[in-house]
Amino acid sequence: MLLTNIGELTTNVASPLDPCGTLHDAAVLVEGGRIAWVGPAADAPTAGEVVDAGGRAVIPGFVDSHSHLVFGGDRAAEFEARMAGQKYAAGGIRSTVAATRAASDEELRARLRGFVDELLAQGTTTVEIKSGYGLSVADEERLVRLAAEVTPEVTFLGAHVVPAEYADDPEAYVDLVCGEMLDACAPHSRWIDAFCETGAFTVAQSRRILEAGIAAGLVPRLHASQLGPGEGVRLAVELGAASVDHGTYLTDADVAALAGSDTVLTLLPGVEFSTRQPYPDARRLIDAGVTVALACDTNPGSSFTSSMAFCIAVAVRDMGMTPAEALWAATAGGARALRRDDVGVIAPGARADLVLLTAPTRIHLAYRPGVPLVDRVWKDGVAVR
């Protein structure tokens, strides 16, 4: 397939003056699910199928590197209460745990596939999915198993919160997470995560959990500094985590540690939008040399959005990012947070994950918030929208 007459092509193949690798009047050749050629439309090779972009913009498929898509029920009442002034707290997760445990595999599977279709329709072609709403050996195992049916980017998050039945003995729950639960979930997972936060897990507990995951062959990531400053960011950097996520409250030491590391900071603007917490200062991070990703954190409690375009608009409006920086963070940045070089970029050899916008430039993703600008989507070279 030749996708040609592209008015603005964002390749994310960086040049000294343009990290987005922007081409105009461009074309992309797809063969066998991969990008085979990229260049000026006037020089494009022939192909059996030709798609005319009509002078519109083409971007890489979004890479959403933080989501919680396998769960039962919702927390609309909690959202309503929060909008009326109630403070967000990690403990609300337990209500979703109860609903998830009560749901059948088929109910969870059908809902998960519905979310994946929702993502694809909005241009997200790669997604990471965490467990964390089972919090028992059997339930966590089925959540990672179901997630593995739709993505290779599965994260075991047994350390989301301490479930009610272990409220009086959290160390016993940490023992379970590091032992029997990890043994059951590791075969279906690539990543290990923990919620290092007041009301969830301490730094010492999070260290123990991540180190157990590393010993089992999983790669660490971490939730940290969402509800207040702490030592989680520096723990993530110390352990070589691929990503530390949230970062709402960062100290200068946190920023310096991230800037000197390969750990990506994944910002989740949907959370601040939904919880009315202050937005992180992405400008401060980027100027300091921190690699930043954007993700939706789709979950029923603190960010029930699956729109990467919405997150881009918020990041530009309220977090100090330019439209180009925000799009890079939502594509190439997400790929780095997943340690992938085959997605988030339009270059020969990469997966042919492409999004055709109903707009002339990527700027419109932030310029026209809430407007559905995704016209066509290809995943691995196959049209899915």
XYZ file of C-alpha atoms in Angstrom:
385
model
C 0.000 0.000 0.000
C 1.218 3.482 -0.862
C -0.173 6.291 1.294
C 0.575 9.417 -0.714
C -0.236 13.120 -1.044
C 0.442 13.585 2.685
C 0.477 17.295 3.448
C 2.376 16.921 6.741
C 4.016 13.657 7.820
C 5.303 13.319 11.374
C 7.951 10.578 11.258
C 9.623 11.134 14.667
C 12.941 10.526 12.921
C 14.677 13.450 14.554
C 16.887 16.041 12.922
C 18.887 18.731 14.781
C 16.140 21.287 14.213
C 13.067 19.039 14.245
C 12.636 16.173 16.735
C 9.393 15.238 14.978
C 11.133 14.639 11.646
C 8.433 16.484 9.703
C 8.088 15.932 5.948
C 5.763 17.776 3.580
C 4.216 16.497 0.348
C 5.248 13.022 1.455
C 4.401 9.374 0.921
C 4.782 6.109 2.864
C 5.058 2.622 1.370
C 3.822 -0.319 3.456
C 4.800 -3.937 2.778
C 4.104 -6.948 4.962
C 2.844 -4.884 7.864
C 6.021 -2.778 8.038
C 7.150 0.570 6.701
C 9.171 -0.106 3.555
C 9.899 3.432 2.322
C 9.330 7.054 3.359
C 10.013 10.123 1.246
C 8.736 12.801 -1.131
C 5.485 11.886 -2.871
C 7.074 12.788 -6.217
C 9.674 10.019 -5.714
C 7.306 7.347 -4.406
C 7.573 3.799 -5.772
C 4.591 2.099 -7.355
C 2.209 -0.048 -5.319
C -0.810 -2.222 -5.913
C -2.960 -0.162 -3.559
C -2.763 3.624 -3.434
C -4.443 5.731 -0.747
C -4.620 9.487 -1.310
C -4.265 11.458 1.932
C -5.682 14.542 0.229
C -3.038 16.864 1.612
C -3.917 16.035 5.204
C -1.630 15.121 8.113
C -0.391 11.622 8.966
C 1.092 10.715 12.350
C 2.362 7.502 13.959
C -0.236 5.529 15.890
C -0.438 6.683 19.494
C 1.483 4.589 22.036
C -0.441 4.573 25.326
C 2.074 3.275 27.849
C -0.135 3.355 30.959
C -3.660 1.954 31.229
C -5.843 -0.168 33.504
C -8.372 -1.640 31.067
C -9.453 -4.862 32.782
C -11.990 -4.087 35.486
C -15.632 -4.379 36.474
C -18.096 -1.630 37.338
C -17.374 2.081 37.386
C -16.949 4.868 39.926
C -19.158 7.586 38.507
C -20.568 8.368 41.951
C -17.030 8.850 43.275
C -16.297 11.246 40.408
C -19.444 13.221 41.167
C -18.466 13.466 44.831
C -14.970 14.598 43.906
C -16.351 17.322 41.666
C -18.350 18.457 44.700
C -15.152 18.790 46.734
C -14.234 15.346 48.067
C -10.467 14.686 47.908
C -9.125 11.838 45.770
C -7.514 8.998 47.746
C -5.995 5.689 46.680
C -8.448 3.691 48.791
C -11.245 4.062 46.237
C -9.541 1.348 44.217
C -11.031 -1.247 46.570
C -14.550 -0.655 45.240
C -13.357 -1.556 41.732
C -11.654 -4.627 43.157
C -14.987 -5.850 44.522
C -16.737 -5.299 41.170
C -13.914 -6.955 39.233
C -13.848 -10.033 41.452
C -17.599 -10.403 40.929
C -17.352 -10.247 37.116
C -16.911 -13.340 34.959
C -14.029 -13.844 32.563
C -16.390 -13.340 29.634
C -17.743 -10.102 31.058
C -14.238 -8.757 31.600
C -13.069 -9.981 28.182
C -15.982 -8.346 26.349
C -15.448 -5.044 28.120
C -11.708 -5.162 27.469
C -12.205 -5.743 23.758
C -14.666 -2.857 23.708
C -12.009 -0.575 25.190
C -9.426 -1.760 22.651
C -11.839 -0.950 19.819
C -12.387 2.458 21.403
C -8.631 3.057 21.473
C -8.141 2.034 17.854
C -10.936 4.339 16.707
C -9.050 7.226 18.330
C -5.694 6.338 16.805
C -4.060 4.344 19.627
C -2.362 1.313 18.082
C -0.136 0.211 20.988
C -1.335 -0.028 24.579
C 0.106 -1.231 27.873
C -2.417 -2.815 30.260
C -1.975 -3.305 33.996
C -3.685 -5.688 36.374
C -4.349 -4.430 39.885
C -8.096 -4.822 40.339
C -8.028 -8.448 41.440
C -5.573 -8.416 44.374
C -5.838 -12.157 44.912
C -3.734 -14.828 43.259
C -6.566 -16.163 41.106
C -7.965 -12.759 40.146
C -4.639 -11.136 39.334
C -3.702 -14.163 37.211
C -6.874 -13.909 35.167
C -6.467 -10.150 34.662
C -2.960 -10.457 33.207
C -4.063 -13.496 31.185
C -6.981 -11.562 29.673
C -4.791 -8.528 29.004
C -2.272 -10.739 27.193
C -5.012 -11.648 24.711
C -4.951 -8.110 23.301
C -1.411 -6.757 23.920
C 2.116 -7.994 24.601
C 2.586 -5.031 26.956
C 1.119 -6.534 30.128
C 2.035 -5.270 33.586
C 1.557 -7.207 36.818
C 0.303 -4.657 39.365
C -0.657 -6.823 42.301
C 0.797 -3.998 44.398
C -1.952 -1.513 43.528
C -3.338 -1.193 47.061
C -3.541 -3.544 50.030
C -6.909 -5.361 49.787
C -9.376 -5.121 52.642
C -8.712 -8.656 53.858
C -5.040 -7.734 54.522
C -5.697 -4.276 55.981
C -4.367 -5.355 59.382
C -1.298 -7.126 57.969
C 0.032 -5.352 54.867
C 3.395 -7.124 55.092
C 1.636 -10.454 54.649
C 0.101 -9.098 51.448
C 3.523 -7.985 50.217
C 4.706 -11.545 50.901
C 1.860 -12.845 48.730
C 2.626 -10.403 45.902
C 6.306 -11.343 45.904
C 5.613 -15.040 46.105
C 2.601 -17.020 44.931
C 0.949 -14.116 43.088
C 4.107 -13.231 41.168
C 4.640 -16.889 40.265
C 1.122 -17.063 38.822
C 1.263 -13.757 36.928
C 4.817 -13.586 35.585
C 4.181 -16.030 32.689
C 1.578 -13.629 31.257
C 3.452 -10.375 31.965
C 6.367 -8.335 30.689
C 6.405 -5.687 33.428
C 6.230 -5.387 37.223
C 4.738 -2.260 38.842
C 3.775 -0.909 42.262
C 1.831 2.078 43.568
C 4.460 3.768 45.755
C 2.302 6.284 47.559
C 0.736 7.189 50.886
C -2.254 4.891 51.293
C -0.735 2.247 49.034
C 2.859 0.925 49.398
C 5.920 2.339 51.128
C 9.264 2.815 49.415
C 10.658 -0.229 51.218
C 7.694 -2.380 50.195
C 7.859 -1.107 46.617
C 11.578 -1.910 46.448
C 10.961 -5.429 47.632
C 8.156 -5.959 45.099
C 10.096 -4.577 42.141
C 13.211 -6.547 43.037
C 11.149 -9.739 43.240
C 9.737 -8.986 39.803
C 13.189 -8.339 38.381
C 14.381 -11.671 39.784
C 11.425 -13.327 38.003
C 12.474 -11.788 34.678
C 10.061 -8.837 34.602
C 11.074 -5.236 33.880
C 10.205 -2.592 36.489
C 8.007 0.492 36.215
C 6.484 2.466 39.066
C 3.597 4.727 40.067
C 5.097 7.537 42.184
C 4.672 11.123 43.386
C 1.001 11.335 42.434
C -0.430 12.419 45.779
C 2.644 14.126 47.209
C 6.444 14.182 47.065
C 8.338 11.066 48.076
C 11.282 8.828 47.302
C 9.591 6.704 44.642
C 11.045 8.501 41.627
C 14.599 7.989 42.835
C 13.823 4.344 43.643
C 12.628 3.849 40.057
C 15.792 5.412 38.654
C 17.993 3.357 40.980
C 16.364 0.106 39.853
C 16.546 1.024 36.161
C 12.786 1.273 35.693
C 11.661 1.840 32.124
C 9.193 4.447 33.327
C 8.013 6.184 36.454
C 4.458 7.423 36.085
C 2.456 10.390 37.430
C 5.183 12.704 38.768
C 2.651 15.306 39.872
C 4.864 16.367 42.785
C 8.566 16.355 41.891
C 11.526 17.742 43.819
C 14.611 19.173 42.149
C 16.426 15.969 43.162
C 13.783 13.907 41.365
C 14.179 15.944 38.178
C 17.962 15.695 38.310
C 17.807 11.934 38.833
C 15.457 11.482 35.869
C 17.522 13.747 33.617
C 20.616 11.655 34.290
C 18.905 8.331 33.621
C 17.204 6.256 30.937
C 13.958 6.219 32.937
C 11.064 7.924 31.159
C 8.659 10.090 33.137
C 5.135 9.310 31.953
C 2.729 12.157 32.567
C -0.981 11.410 32.871
C -2.908 14.672 32.381
C -6.283 12.934 32.491
C -5.645 12.257 36.175
C -5.080 15.896 37.084
C -8.111 16.838 35.001
C -10.285 14.328 36.865
C -8.893 14.826 40.366
C -8.306 18.601 40.254
C -4.724 18.184 41.374
C -2.119 20.609 39.994
C -0.772 19.772 36.550
C 2.906 18.774 36.375
C 5.215 21.323 34.762
C 6.303 19.483 31.620
C 8.292 22.533 30.485
C 10.518 22.217 33.559
C 11.106 18.544 32.807
C 11.824 18.878 29.102
C 14.157 21.832 29.635
C 16.044 19.766 32.234
C 16.557 16.931 29.734
C 13.995 14.462 31.089
C 12.408 12.130 28.530
C 8.641 12.615 28.814
C 5.794 10.393 27.644
C 2.062 11.077 27.710
C -0.517 8.388 28.461
C -4.201 8.216 29.346
C -4.144 6.087 32.528
C -7.589 4.828 31.535
C -9.182 3.626 34.774
C -12.586 4.003 36.439
C -11.408 6.066 39.390
C -9.017 8.860 38.491
C -8.923 9.109 34.675
C -11.733 7.477 32.728
C -10.616 8.763 29.331
C -9.090 6.788 26.475
C -8.388 9.802 24.245
C -4.725 10.508 23.616
C -5.791 13.562 21.607
C -7.498 14.920 24.727
C -4.329 14.323 26.762
C -2.298 16.153 24.116
C -4.659 19.130 24.271
C -4.433 19.302 28.066
C -0.641 18.945 28.009
C -0.384 21.863 25.605
C -2.947 24.016 27.406
C -1.930 23.388 31.015
C 1.492 21.698 31.177
C 3.688 23.927 29.026
C 4.258 21.570 26.099
C 4.263 22.618 22.461
C 1.962 20.687 20.101
C 5.015 18.999 18.561
C 6.404 17.994 21.988
C 3.042 16.636 23.112
C 2.587 14.540 19.976
C 6.137 13.195 20.280
C 5.458 12.285 23.924
C 2.224 10.486 22.946
C 3.964 8.427 20.261
C 7.760 8.139 20.422
C 7.792 8.981 24.133
C 5.332 6.199 24.879
C 7.451 3.826 22.811
C 10.511 4.700 24.900
C 8.507 4.108 28.073
C 7.865 0.602 26.725
C 11.444 0.229 25.460
C 10.185 -0.207 21.924
C 11.808 1.120 18.749
C 9.357 -0.459 16.299
C 6.359 1.757 17.172
C 5.844 5.483 17.630
C 7.910 6.205 14.528
C 7.352 6.151 10.763
C 10.602 4.805 9.349
C 11.681 1.803 7.271
C 11.440 -1.367 9.345
C 8.982 0.016 11.879
C 5.505 -1.384 12.269
C 3.064 0.247 9.876
C 0.923 1.904 12.550
C -0.414 5.012 10.860
C -3.125 7.567 11.569
C -4.612 9.845 8.916
C -6.120 12.995 10.426
C -8.981 15.083 9.073
C -6.694 18.079 9.526
C -3.763 19.643 7.688
C -1.325 19.587 10.635
C -0.729 17.867 13.969
C -1.335 21.224 15.677
C -5.063 20.628 15.272
C -4.937 17.844 17.895
C -4.482 20.568 20.516
C -6.093 23.393 18.547
C -9.447 21.572 18.220
C -9.905 19.792 21.567
C -12.727 17.299 21.782
C -13.197 17.110 18.019
C -12.788 13.621 16.465
C -9.951 14.226 14.004
C -8.976 10.606 13.278
C -10.093 9.617 9.795
C -8.306 6.307 9.116
C -6.099 4.017 11.181
C -3.763 1.236 10.078
C -2.239 -1.211 12.577
C 0.539 -3.433 11.232
C -0.443 -2.206 7.778
C -4.064 -3.364 8.105
C -6.869 -0.820 8.073
C -8.761 -0.993 11.377
C -10.783 2.171 10.870
